[in-house]
Amino acid sequence: MAKITPPLLATYRLQLSAAFDLRAARSLVPYLHGLGISHLYLSPLLRARTGSEHGYDVVDPTALNPQLGQERDLARLHRALASRQMGVILDIVPNHMAASDENPFWEDLLAHGKTSRYAAWFDVHWDAGPRGRILLPVLSDWLGRELARQRLSLVYQPRGLRIRYFDQAFPLDPATWVPVLREVQVALGGSAVTAEKVEAIIDQLAELPRAGAAQSGEQRSEVSRVPCEALFDLYRRSAVFRRALKRVLADYHKGRRGEKRMKELLESQVYRLAFWRRAAREINYRRFFTISTLVGVRQEDPEVFRATHRKIFSWVASGWVAGLRVDHVDGLLEPAKYLARLRGVPGLEEAPIFVEKILAREEALPAEWPVSGTTGYDFLAQADDIFFDCVAVACLPVYRTYLPSESRSGPRGLRLLLDSLARAKDRGAPAGALGLIRRVLVSCRRSEARLRWVQRFQQLCVPAAAKGIEDTAFYRYVPLAARNEVGADPQFVPEDAVAELHRANLERARLWPRTMLCSSTHDTKRSADVRARLAVLTETPERWWSWVEQWRRYNRRHRSKVRGRYAPEFNLEYLLYQTLVGIWPAEGERRLAALRERIAAYVVKAAREAKRRTSWVAPDPVYERALLRFVGALLDRSRSRLFLEALDHLVREISPAAFCNSLSRTLIQLTSPGVPDIYQGDELWNFALVDPDNRRPVDFDSRKEMLDELERSFRASAGRRRNLLRELVENPADARIKLHVIARTLNTRRDFPQLFSSGTYLPLGVQGQHPGPAVAFARVYGRSAAITIAPRLVFELTGGKDLPTGEVWSDTAVSVPFRGELRSVLSGERVTAEPAGRKHAIYLARALRSLPLALLVT
């Protein structure tokens, strides 16, 4: 059967897990097709740690994750999609793997060190550790104290002798089993036959070269395999041996002698078990950010690239995977070379490839990268900006720079680095270190060593920027939490946000017409609907601040002192009020208990990320308990009645404008140049916070029923359609209006694929009594055109009561370069472009007669 490449129109992100696997994904195919989706955008499919809820902690890149299903389940999903001309975009994680005992490749490295057949896989700096050993920062205290507490034990498992520490286990170099087995021989006493078998195993192990010696890893692994299997066979067959081994192993954590022997055994391994606090200064393998359980993978090695991608490429060759999303591409040593290798794989030559690349303001995706574009955080920030009425942190402004040897944008990257060094110097960074960095960066020498140093430096800029900005500053600097988003700059205020969006869309249409456009993802700090609601606060800042001051007075009695300081401090309390406004149920407080649980989890996470009075590294349980007491009192009707009533009143007042913001942002996303992505569940109102809050189960059954009912009503008589539209506008909180906008717009993209994939982007002017509160643009392809009209900044127009439709728009009009009749995709009504001077105009009072936004097609 010939491989079919489905047209890329829109993606739908699904977070797969044991609770929602490949079979569950297959059951959604008819619904998603009806919604207008062309591709399922799946979270990673490779084998991950048991119980993983996200799949980014891969333990075996050569196998499908059995928690998600089997190969036949993936094949069945493909057939269901192919029957509807749909496909799969797969999220892949080349940068890192889980440093876990479930990872056989990492286990082999810990057992055999530099002579492991997989030593080249992992980004370990052997020379940085004493005697070339890997630091494993897994202990909750210093090693000597943990040994004295007998928290480490020597155990035997089918894979061999191991060190157990709570729920973790670490392999021992097989050559170091010999002293243990000598003691077992003694313990066997009169059992001569068994003792002889043990002696034979000891002889084989004794011939092993030292881990790290000059012998290939494959040879050492193969040589050790035979005695390891013999030992397991003996353990399985001989009860006498099992009893003797049990006695010997027990002695290794008894008294001072056992402690001494355990320490000697540990000293003979290629790794060092260490107190977790030592990681920051002594870690000698590259991690994903500061997560020691995720180890960097050396994708710059062609053999490692082939071995870790073989399974993915087999799915591509089978047609089961139509495109890729590359996670954390800036973490790789050579992103451009990696992407070139991907593009050269059969089946991926023309396939969509998206990179998770966080672009700062004024930063461009390297033009030479052979990709379709980014995952869309740049669009997210630009689209959000138009809903902020904004008239009324790390030294490095980008996540990663590229020097001239790497990219055509290199000169700009060098300037950014030098400017950043100057800012760091002004802020008191060590002059000697800054001078060294500067000398190496501007050096004219073209040595391999310099290039590697520069690449390593740039590689480390990524976690430094992400931890400094996303995971710290965004929880400290909170004037408006909605601006603290991945890819956004909370301090940047565009002079003209609408003009900036048009400029960016024109550039996307020219350079990256297939880039992804997102609004919510698994990584966003708040869902798009939360940000849209908080944006309304910028339209009434004085009133908002008066509410905050009133709430502080109401809730002062719920604060408590921890070491002489109040908890929460005002900054966190202010963030908490914004968070409650953002996710408070618009229909009232029906789910107060569930809300309390969500807010409690969030406030602890926010406090730890801010790292002021508690952190992930050094949690303060006393302070955190004070925060939880505050949240509990805040969301207790008997203790905070006035506050909860005021909160509910405010949310009801701003909700019409907030719903309008959400709908407009959605329509802009679905009709701008690029490929729109819908995050799971986001087709209805989705008031979610940062993960794990945004990974809560989605009720797809209700969504299916809603979509079917909407389709029946919309395609029925004109009268029934008018009744439907009136219901949607009068009851926006039930979320059907958002589902309606998404389904009608995405199906229009399917009906006019080239109009939206290749059509010219044309910004349109808005004039009249209310010109500011609307964004308009056209997509034109041949004789076809589509016009988007999306309101913004409508709080005053709504009066806190209704969505802005009809005559509220007075004489406001959109200027268009053509005349004639157009059809409203969302309402089914006809709208005429009327003469207006030298041009033609579409009046919003007519275009938005039934709904607060419009997509008009010729």
JSON list of N, CA and C in Angstrom, two decimals, residues 8 11-13 15 41-42 56 89-92 323-330 339 352-359 365 369 371-382 399 470 486-487 508 512 514-524 531 669 673-679:
[
{"chain": "A", "resi": 8, "resn": "LEU", "atom": "N", "xyz": [-1.06, 19.06, 5.81]},
{"chain": "A", "resi": 8, "resn": "LEU", "atom": "CA", "xyz": [-0.94, 19.59, 7.17]},
{"chain": "A", "resi": 8, "resn": "LEU", "atom": "C", "xyz": [-1.81, 20.83, 7.30]},
{"chain": "A", "resi": 11, "resn": "THR", "atom": "N", "xyz": [-3.10, 20.80, 14.01]},
{"chain": "A", "resi": 11, "resn": "THR", "atom": "CA", "xyz": [-2.70, 19.71, 14.88]},
{"chain": "A", "resi": 11, "resn": "THR", "atom": "C", "xyz": [-3.47, 19.77, 16.20]},
{"chain": "A", "resi": 12, "resn": "TYR", "atom": "N", "xyz": [-3.55, 18.61, 16.85]},
{"chain": "A", "resi": 12, "resn": "TYR", "atom": "CA", "xyz": [-4.21, 18.51, 18.16]},
{"chain": "A", "resi": 12, "resn": "TYR", "atom": "C", "xyz": [-3.27, 17.77, 19.09]},
{"chain": "A", "resi": 13, "resn": "ARG", "atom": "N", "xyz": [-2.80, 18.45, 20.13]},
{"chain": "A", "resi": 13, "resn": "ARG", "atom": "CA", "xyz": [-1.82, 17.86, 21.05]},
{"chain": "A", "resi": 13, "resn": "ARG", "atom": "C", "xyz": [-2.50, 16.92, 22.04]},
{"chain": "A", "resi": 15, "resn": "GLN", "atom": "N", "xyz": [-1.58, 14.36, 25.28]},
{"chain": "A", "resi": 15, "resn": "GLN", "atom": "CA", "xyz": [-0.63, 13.89, 26.28]},
{"chain": "A", "resi": 15, "resn": "GLN", "atom": "C", "xyz": [-0.96, 12.44, 26.62]},
{"chain": "A", "resi": 41, "resn": "TYR", "atom": "N", "xyz": [-0.91, 15.35, 17.31]},
{"chain": "A", "resi": 41, "resn": "TYR", "atom": "CA", "xyz": [0.42, 15.75, 17.75]},
{"chain": "A", "resi": 41, "resn": "TYR", "atom": "C", "xyz": [0.65, 15.07, 19.09]},
{"chain": "A", "resi": 42, "resn": "LEU", "atom": "N", "xyz": [1.39, 13.95, 19.04]},
{"chain": "A", "resi": 42, "resn": "LEU", "atom": "CA", "xyz": [1.49, 13.05, 20.19]},
{"chain": "A", "resi": 42, "resn": "LEU", "atom": "C", "xyz": [2.71, 13.32, 21.04]},
{"chain": "A", "resi": 56, "resn": "TYR", "atom": "N", "xyz": [8.81, 12.28, 28.69]},
{"chain": "A", "resi": 56, "resn": "TYR", "atom": "CA", "xyz": [10.09, 12.93, 28.40]},
{"chain": "A", "resi": 56, "resn": "TYR", "atom": "C", "xyz": [11.26, 12.29, 29.14]},
{"chain": "A", "resi": 89, "resn": "ILE", "atom": "N", "xyz": [2.03, 13.76, 14.11]},
{"chain": "A", "resi": 89, "resn": "ILE", "atom": "CA", "xyz": [3.27, 14.49, 14.39]},
{"chain": "A", "resi": 89, "resn": "ILE", "atom": "C", "xyz": [3.75, 13.98, 15.74]},
{"chain": "A", "resi": 90, "resn": "LEU", "atom": "N", "xyz": [4.98, 13.47, 15.79]},
{"chain": "A", "resi": 90, "resn": "LEU", "atom": "CA", "xyz": [5.48, 12.84, 17.01]},
{"chain": "A", "resi": 90, "resn": "LEU", "atom": "C", "xyz": [6.51, 13.73, 17.70]},
{"chain": "A", "resi": 91, "resn": "ASP", "atom": "N", "xyz": [6.33, 13.90, 18.99]},
{"chain": "A", "resi": 91, "resn": "ASP", "atom": "CA", "xyz": [7.28, 14.62, 19.83]},
{"chain": "A", "resi": 91, "resn": "ASP", "atom": "C", "xyz": [8.44, 13.69, 20.14]},
{"chain": "A", "resi": 92, "resn": "ILE", "atom": "N", "xyz": [9.67, 14.11, 19.85]},
{"chain": "A", "resi": 92, "resn": "ILE", "atom": "CA", "xyz": [10.84, 13.28, 20.15]},
{"chain": "A", "resi": 92, "resn": "ILE", "atom": "C", "xyz": [11.78, 14.04, 21.09]},
{"chain": "A", "resi": 323, "resn": "GLY", "atom": "N", "xyz": [5.50, 13.40, 10.69]},
{"chain": "A", "resi": 323, "resn": "GLY", "atom": "CA", "xyz": [6.34, 14.55, 10.98]},
{"chain": "A", "resi": 323, "resn": "GLY", "atom": "C", "xyz": [6.80, 14.51, 12.43]},
{"chain": "A", "resi": 324, "resn": "LEU", "atom": "N", "xyz": [7.74, 15.41, 12.78]},
{"chain": "A", "resi": 324, "resn": "LEU", "atom": "CA", "xyz": [8.35, 15.39, 14.10]},
{"chain": "A", "resi": 324, "resn": "LEU", "atom": "C", "xyz": [8.34, 16.76, 14.76]},
{"chain": "A", "resi": 325, "resn": "ARG", "atom": "N", "xyz": [8.28, 16.73, 16.07]},
{"chain": "A", "resi": 325, "resn": "ARG", "atom": "CA", "xyz": [8.52, 17.91, 16.91]},
{"chain": "A", "resi": 325, "resn": "ARG", "atom": "C", "xyz": [9.74, 17.59, 17.74]},
{"chain": "A", "resi": 326, "resn": "VAL", "atom": "N", "xyz": [10.78, 18.41, 17.66]},
{"chain": "A", "resi": 326, "resn": "VAL", "atom": "CA", "xyz": [12.05, 18.14, 18.34]},
{"chain": "A", "resi": 326, "resn": "VAL", "atom": "C", "xyz": [12.08, 18.92, 19.65]},
{"chain": "A", "resi": 327, "resn": "ASP", "atom": "N", "xyz": [12.10, 18.19, 20.75]},
{"chain": "A", "resi": 327, "resn": "ASP", "atom": "CA", "xyz": [12.12, 18.80, 22.07]},
{"chain": "A", "resi": 327, "resn": "ASP", "atom": "C", "xyz": [13.49, 19.40, 22.37]},
{"chain": "A", "resi": 328, "resn": "HIS", "atom": "N", "xyz": [13.50, 20.60, 22.95]},
{"chain": "A", "resi": 328, "resn": "HIS", "atom": "CA", "xyz": [14.70, 21.23, 23.53]},
{"chain": "A", "resi": 328, "resn": "HIS", "atom": "C", "xyz": [15.89, 21.18, 22.57]},
{"chain": "A", "resi": 329, "resn": "VAL", "atom": "N", "xyz": [15.69, 21.67, 21.36]},
{"chain": "A", "resi": 329, "resn": "VAL", "atom": "CA", "xyz": [16.73, 21.57, 20.35]},
{"chain": "A", "resi": 329, "resn": "VAL", "atom": "C", "xyz": [17.98, 22.35, 20.74]},
{"chain": "A", "resi": 330, "resn": "ASP", "atom": "N", "xyz": [17.82, 23.44, 21.49]},
{"chain": "A", "resi": 330, "resn": "ASP", "atom": "CA", "xyz": [18.98, 24.24, 21.88]},
{"chain": "A", "resi": 330, "resn": "ASP", "atom": "C", "xyz": [19.85, 23.55, 22.92]},
{"chain": "A", "resi": 339, "resn": "LEU", "atom": "N", "xyz": [19.71, 18.74, 12.92]},
{"chain": "A", "resi": 339, "resn": "LEU", "atom": "CA", "xyz": [18.51, 18.92, 12.08]},
{"chain": "A", "resi": 339, "resn": "LEU", "atom": "C", "xyz": [18.79, 18.53, 10.64]},
{"chain": "A", "resi": 352, "resn": "PRO", "atom": "N", "xyz": [6.96, 17.69, 7.79]},
{"chain": "A", "resi": 352, "resn": "PRO", "atom": "CA", "xyz": [7.00, 18.79, 8.75]},
{"chain": "A", "resi": 352, "resn": "PRO", "atom": "C", "xyz": [7.89, 18.44, 9.94]},
{"chain": "A", "resi": 353, "resn": "ILE", "atom": "N", "xyz": [8.83, 19.31, 10.24]},
{"chain": "A", "resi": 353, "resn": "ILE", "atom": "CA", "xyz": [9.68, 19.18, 11.42]},
{"chain": "A", "resi": 353, "resn": "ILE", "atom": "C", "xyz": [9.63, 20.49, 12.17]},
{"chain": "A", "resi": 354, "resn": "PHE", "atom": "N", "xyz": [9.16, 20.44, 13.41]},
{"chain": "A", "resi": 354, "resn": "PHE", "atom": "CA", "xyz": [9.05, 21.62, 14.25]},
{"chain": "A", "resi": 354, "resn": "PHE", "atom": "C", "xyz": [10.09, 21.53, 15.37]},
{"chain": "A", "resi": 355, "resn": "VAL", "atom": "N", "xyz": [10.66, 22.65, 15.74]},
{"chain": "A", "resi": 355, "resn": "VAL", "atom": "CA", "xyz": [11.63, 22.66, 16.84]},
{"chain": "A", "resi": 355, "resn": "VAL", "atom": "C", "xyz": [11.08, 23.47, 18.00]},
{"chain": "A", "resi": 356, "resn": "GLU", "atom": "N", "xyz": [11.26, 22.92, 19.20]},
{"chain": "A", "resi": 356, "resn": "GLU", "atom": "CA", "xyz": [10.92, 23.69, 20.40]},
{"chain": "A", "resi": 356, "resn": "GLU", "atom": "C", "xyz": [12.06, 24.68, 20.61]},
{"chain": "A", "resi": 357, "resn": "LYS", "atom": "N", "xyz": [11.87, 25.86, 20.08]},
{"chain": "A", "resi": 357, "resn": "LYS", "atom": "CA", "xyz": [12.88, 26.91, 20.14]},
{"chain": "A", "resi": 357, "resn": "LYS", "atom": "C", "xyz": [12.22, 28.17, 20.67]},
{"chain": "A", "resi": 358, "resn": "ILE", "atom": "N", "xyz": [12.68, 28.65, 21.82]},
{"chain": "A", "resi": 358, "resn": "ILE", "atom": "CA", "xyz": [12.10, 29.84, 22.43]},
{"chain": "A", "resi": 358, "resn": "ILE", "atom": "C", "xyz": [12.80, 31.06, 21.85]},
{"chain": "A", "resi": 359, "resn": "LEU", "atom": "N", "xyz": [12.08, 31.82, 21.02]},
{"chain": "A", "resi": 359, "resn": "LEU", "atom": "CA", "xyz": [12.64, 33.01, 20.40]},
{"chain": "A", "resi": 359, "resn": "LEU", "atom": "C", "xyz": [12.35, 34.24, 21.25]},
{"chain": "A", "resi": 365, "resn": "LEU", "atom": "N", "xyz": [14.44, 32.76, 13.95]},
{"chain": "A", "resi": 365, "resn": "LEU", "atom": "CA", "xyz": [14.86, 31.38, 13.78]},
{"chain": "A", "resi": 365, "resn": "LEU", "atom": "C", "xyz": [15.94, 31.34, 12.70]},
{"chain": "A", "resi": 369, "resn": "TRP", "atom": "N", "xyz": [18.28, 26.64, 9.08]},
{"chain": "A", "resi": 369, "resn": "TRP", "atom": "CA", "xyz": [17.80, 25.40, 9.68]},
{"chain": "A", "resi": 369, "resn": "TRP", "atom": "C", "xyz": [16.75, 24.75, 8.78]},
{"chain": "A", "resi": 371, "resn": "VAL", "atom": "N", "xyz": [13.93, 23.24, 8.77]},
{"chain": "A", "resi": 371, "resn": "VAL", "atom": "CA", "xyz": [12.74, 22.90, 9.55]},
{"chain": "A", "resi": 371, "resn": "VAL", "atom": "C", "xyz": [11.53, 23.66, 9.03]},
{"chain": "A", "resi": 372, "resn": "SER", "atom": "N", "xyz": [10.36, 23.24, 9.47]},
{"chain": "A", "resi": 372, "resn": "SER", "atom": "CA", "xyz": [9.13, 23.95, 9.09]},
{"chain": "A", "resi": 372, "resn": "SER", "atom": "C", "xyz": [8.93, 25.20, 9.94]},
{"chain": "A", "resi": 373, "resn": "GLY", "atom": "N", "xyz": [9.49, 25.21, 11.14]},
{"chain": "A", "resi": 373, "resn": "GLY", "atom": "CA", "xyz": [9.37, 26.36, 12.02]},
{"chain": "A", "resi": 373, "resn": "GLY", "atom": "C", "xyz": [9.46, 25.92, 13.46]},
{"chain": "A", "resi": 374, "resn": "THR", "atom": "N", "xyz": [9.00, 26.79, 14.35]},
{"chain": "A", "resi": 374, "resn": "THR", "atom": "CA", "xyz": [9.04, 26.51, 15.78]},
{"chain": "A", "resi": 374, "resn": "THR", "atom": "C", "xyz": [7.72, 25.90, 16.23]},
{"chain": "A", "resi": 375, "resn": "THR", "atom": "N", "xyz": [7.62, 25.65, 17.54]},
{"chain": "A", "resi": 375, "resn": "THR", "atom": "CA", "xyz": [6.36, 25.15, 18.10]},
{"chain": "A", "resi": 375, "resn": "THR", "atom": "C", "xyz": [5.41, 26.29, 18.44]},
{"chain": "A", "resi": 376, "resn": "GLY", "atom": "N", "xyz": [5.82, 27.54, 18.18]},
{"chain": "A", "resi": 376, "resn": "GLY", "atom": "CA", "xyz": [4.85, 28.64, 18.18]},
{"chain": "A", "resi": 376, "resn": "GLY", "atom": "C", "xyz": [4.80, 29.56, 19.38]},
{"chain": "A", "resi": 377, "resn": "TYR", "atom": "N", "xyz": [5.79, 29.50, 20.28]},
{"chain": "A", "resi": 377, "resn": "TYR", "atom": "CA", "xyz": [5.74, 30.40, 21.43]},
{"chain": "A", "resi": 377, "resn": "TYR", "atom": "C", "xyz": [5.91, 31.86, 21.01]},
{"chain": "A", "resi": 378, "resn": "ASP", "atom": "N", "xyz": [6.63, 32.10, 19.91]},
{"chain": "A", "resi": 378, "resn": "ASP", "atom": "CA", "xyz": [6.77, 33.47, 19.43]},
{"chain": "A", "resi": 378, "resn": "ASP", "atom": "C", "xyz": [5.40, 34.04, 19.03]},
{"chain": "A", "resi": 379, "resn": "PHE", "atom": "N", "xyz": [4.60, 33.23, 18.33]},
{"chain": "A", "resi": 379, "resn": "PHE", "atom": "CA", "xyz": [3.24, 33.68, 17.98]},
{"chain": "A", "resi": 379, "resn": "PHE", "atom": "C", "xyz": [2.40, 33.90, 19.23]},
{"chain": "A", "resi": 380, "resn": "LEU", "atom": "N", "xyz": [2.53, 33.00, 20.19]},
{"chain": "A", "resi": 380, "resn": "LEU", "atom": "CA", "xyz": [1.74, 33.11, 21.42]},
{"chain": "A", "resi": 380, "resn": "LEU", "atom": "C", "xyz": [1.94, 34.47, 22.07]},
{"chain": "A", "resi": 381, "resn": "ALA", "atom": "N", "xyz": [3.20, 34.89, 22.19]},
{"chain": "A", "resi": 381, "resn": "ALA", "atom": "CA", "xyz": [3.48, 36.17, 22.85]},
{"chain": "A", "resi": 381, "resn": "ALA", "atom": "C", "xyz": [2.93, 37.34, 22.04]},
{"chain": "A", "resi": 382, "resn": "GLN", "atom": "N", "xyz": [3.07, 37.28, 20.71]},
{"chain": "A", "resi": 382, "resn": "GLN", "atom": "CA", "xyz": [2.60, 38.38, 19.87]},
{"chain": "A", "resi": 382, "resn": "GLN", "atom": "C", "xyz": [1.08, 38.47, 19.88]},
{"chain": "A", "resi": 399, "resn": "TYR", "atom": "N", "xyz": [17.84, 32.66, 24.61]},
{"chain": "A", "resi": 399, "resn": "TYR", "atom": "CA", "xyz": [18.16, 31.37, 25.23]},
{"chain": "A", "resi": 399, "resn": "TYR", "atom": "C", "xyz": [19.50, 30.84, 24.74]},
{"chain": "A", "resi": 470, "resn": "GLU", "atom": "N", "xyz": [12.18, 31.66, 33.16]},
{"chain": "A", "resi": 470, "resn": "GLU", "atom": "CA", "xyz": [10.91, 30.93, 33.27]},
{"chain": "A", "resi": 470, "resn": "GLU", "atom": "C", "xyz": [10.67, 30.39, 34.67]},
{"chain": "A", "resi": 486, "resn": "VAL", "atom": "N", "xyz": [6.08, 31.56, 28.53]},
{"chain": "A", "resi": 486, "resn": "VAL", "atom": "CA", "xyz": [7.20, 31.05, 27.73]},
{"chain": "A", "resi": 486, "resn": "VAL", "atom": "C", "xyz": [7.26, 31.84, 26.42]},
{"chain": "A", "resi": 487, "resn": "GLY", "atom": "N", "xyz": [8.43, 32.40, 26.12]},
{"chain": "A", "resi": 487, "resn": "GLY", "atom": "CA", "xyz": [8.60, 33.16, 24.89]},
{"chain": "A", "resi": 487, "resn": "GLY", "atom": "C", "xyz": [8.23, 34.62, 24.99]},
{"chain": "A", "resi": 508, "resn": "ARG", "atom": "N", "xyz": [6.16, 35.51, 8.90]},
{"chain": "A", "resi": 508, "resn": "ARG", "atom": "CA", "xyz": [5.86, 34.07, 8.91]},
{"chain": "A", "resi": 508, "resn": "ARG", "atom": "C", "xyz": [5.37, 33.61, 7.55]},
{"chain": "A", "resi": 512, "resn": "TRP", "atom": "N", "xyz": [8.30, 31.24, 7.01]},
{"chain": "A", "resi": 512, "resn": "TRP", "atom": "CA", "xyz": [7.94, 30.01, 7.72]},
{"chain": "A", "resi": 512, "resn": "TRP", "atom": "C", "xyz": [6.44, 29.75, 7.62]},
{"chain": "A", "resi": 514, "resn": "ARG", "atom": "N", "xyz": [4.77, 27.18, 7.30]},
{"chain": "A", "resi": 514, "resn": "ARG", "atom": "CA", "xyz": [4.28, 25.95, 7.94]},
{"chain": "A", "resi": 514, "resn": "ARG", "atom": "C", "xyz": [4.70, 25.87, 9.41]},
{"chain": "A", "resi": 515, "resn": "THR", "atom": "N", "xyz": [5.10, 27.01, 10.00]},
{"chain": "A", "resi": 515, "resn": "THR", "atom": "CA", "xyz": [5.45, 26.98, 11.41]},
{"chain": "A", "resi": 515, "resn": "THR", "atom": "C", "xyz": [4.22, 26.71, 12.26]},
{"chain": "A", "resi": 516, "resn": "MET", "atom": "N", "xyz": [4.43, 26.20, 13.46]},
{"chain": "A", "resi": 516, "resn": "MET", "atom": "CA", "xyz": [3.30, 25.90, 14.34]},
{"chain": "A", "resi": 516, "resn": "MET", "atom": "C", "xyz": [2.86, 27.16, 15.07]},
{"chain": "A", "resi": 517, "resn": "LEU", "atom": "N", "xyz": [1.55, 27.27, 15.32]},
{"chain": "A", "resi": 517, "resn": "LEU", "atom": "CA", "xyz": [0.98, 28.39, 16.06]},
{"chain": "A", "resi": 517, "resn": "LEU", "atom": "C", "xyz": [0.29, 27.81, 17.30]},
{"chain": "A", "resi": 518, "resn": "CYS", "atom": "N", "xyz": [0.80, 28.13, 18.48]},
{"chain": "A", "resi": 518, "resn": "CYS", "atom": "CA", "xyz": [0.21, 27.59, 19.70]},
{"chain": "A", "resi": 518, "resn": "CYS", "atom": "C", "xyz": [-0.39, 28.72, 20.53]},
{"chain": "A", "resi": 519, "resn": "SER", "atom": "N", "xyz": [-1.27, 28.33, 21.43]},
{"chain": "A", "resi": 519, "resn": "SER", "atom": "CA", "xyz": [-1.80, 29.29, 22.41]},
{"chain": "A", "resi": 519, "resn": "SER", "atom": "C", "xyz": [-1.69, 28.71, 23.82]},
{"chain": "A", "resi": 520, "resn": "SER", "atom": "N", "xyz": [-1.86, 27.40, 23.95]},
{"chain": "A", "resi": 520, "resn": "SER", "atom": "CA", "xyz": [-1.62, 26.68, 25.21]},
{"chain": "A", "resi": 520, "resn": "SER", "atom": "C", "xyz": [-0.81, 25.44, 24.88]},
{"chain": "A", "resi": 521, "resn": "THR", "atom": "N", "xyz": [0.11, 25.08, 25.78]},
{"chain": "A", "resi": 521, "resn": "THR", "atom": "CA", "xyz": [0.88, 23.84, 25.61]},
{"chain": "A", "resi": 521, "resn": "THR", "atom": "C", "xyz": [1.05, 23.18, 26.97]},
{"chain": "A", "resi": 522, "resn": "HIS", "atom": "N", "xyz": [1.75, 22.04, 26.98]},
{"chain": "A", "resi": 522, "resn": "HIS", "atom": "CA", "xyz": [2.04, 21.37, 28.24]},
{"chain": "A", "resi": 522, "resn": "HIS", "atom": "C", "xyz": [3.06, 22.15, 29.06]},
{"chain": "A", "resi": 523, "resn": "ASP", "atom": "N", "xyz": [3.70, 23.15, 28.45]},
{"chain": "A", "resi": 523, "resn": "ASP", "atom": "CA", "xyz": [4.73, 23.92, 29.15]},
{"chain": "A", "resi": 523, "resn": "ASP", "atom": "C", "xyz": [4.30, 25.33, 29.53]},
{"chain": "A", "resi": 524, "resn": "THR", "atom": "N", "xyz": [3.15, 25.80, 29.05]},
{"chain": "A", "resi": 524, "resn": "THR", "atom": "CA", "xyz": [2.75, 27.17, 29.38]},
{"chain": "A", "resi": 524, "resn": "THR", "atom": "C", "xyz": [2.44, 27.30, 30.86]},
{"chain": "A", "resi": 531, "resn": "ARG", "atom": "N", "xyz": [-5.00, 33.56, 30.59]},
{"chain": "A", "resi": 531, "resn": "ARG", "atom": "CA", "xyz": [-4.32, 34.80, 30.21]},
{"chain": "A", "resi": 531, "resn": "ARG", "atom": "C", "xyz": [-5.29, 35.81, 29.62]},
{"chain": "A", "resi": 669, "resn": "GLN", "atom": "N", "xyz": [-5.40, 32.87, 15.82]},
{"chain": "A", "resi": 669, "resn": "GLN", "atom": "CA", "xyz": [-4.50, 31.71, 15.74]},
{"chain": "A", "resi": 669, "resn": "GLN", "atom": "C", "xyz": [-4.87, 30.79, 14.59]},
{"chain": "A", "resi": 673, "resn": "PRO", "atom": "N", "xyz": [-0.89, 32.97, 9.24]},
{"chain": "A", "resi": 673, "resn": "PRO", "atom": "CA", "xyz": [0.04, 32.09, 8.52]},
{"chain": "A", "resi": 673, "resn": "PRO", "atom": "C", "xyz": [0.70, 31.10, 9.47]},
{"chain": "A", "resi": 674, "resn": "GLY", "atom": "N", "xyz": [0.62, 29.84, 9.14]},
{"chain": "A", "resi": 674, "resn": "GLY", "atom": "CA", "xyz": [1.18, 28.80, 9.98]},
{"chain": "A", "resi": 674, "resn": "GLY", "atom": "C", "xyz": [0.18, 27.67, 10.19]},
{"chain": "A", "resi": 675, "resn": "VAL", "atom": "N", "xyz": [0.54, 26.75, 11.06]},
{"chain": "A", "resi": 675, "resn": "VAL", "atom": "CA", "xyz": [-0.29, 25.58, 11.35]},
{"chain": "A", "resi": 675, "resn": "VAL", "atom": "C", "xyz": [-0.78, 25.68, 12.79]},
{"chain": "A", "resi": 676, "resn": "PRO", "atom": "N", "xyz": [-2.07, 25.91, 13.01]},
{"chain": "A", "resi": 676, "resn": "PRO", "atom": "CA", "xyz": [-2.56, 26.06, 14.39]},
{"chain": "A", "resi": 676, "resn": "PRO", "atom": "C", "xyz": [-2.55, 24.73, 15.12]},
{"chain": "A", "resi": 677, "resn": "ASP", "atom": "N", "xyz": [-2.18, 24.80, 16.40]},
{"chain": "A", "resi": 677, "resn": "ASP", "atom": "CA", "xyz": [-2.20, 23.63, 17.28]},
{"chain": "A", "resi": 677, "resn": "ASP", "atom": "C", "xyz": [-3.19, 23.86, 18.41]},
{"chain": "A", "resi": 678, "resn": "ILE", "atom": "N", "xyz": [-4.04, 22.87, 18.65]},
{"chain": "A", "resi": 678, "resn": "ILE", "atom": "CA", "xyz": [-4.99, 22.92, 19.76]},
{"chain": "A", "resi": 678, "resn": "ILE", "atom": "C", "xyz": [-4.48, 21.98, 20.84]},
{"chain": "A", "resi": 679, "resn": "TYR", "atom": "N", "xyz": [-4.25, 22.52, 22.05]},
{"chain": "A", "resi": 679, "resn": "TYR", "atom": "CA", "xyz": [-3.84, 21.66, 23.16]},
{"chain": "A", "resi": 679, "resn": "TYR", "atom": "C", "xyz": [-5.04, 20.87, 23.66]}
]
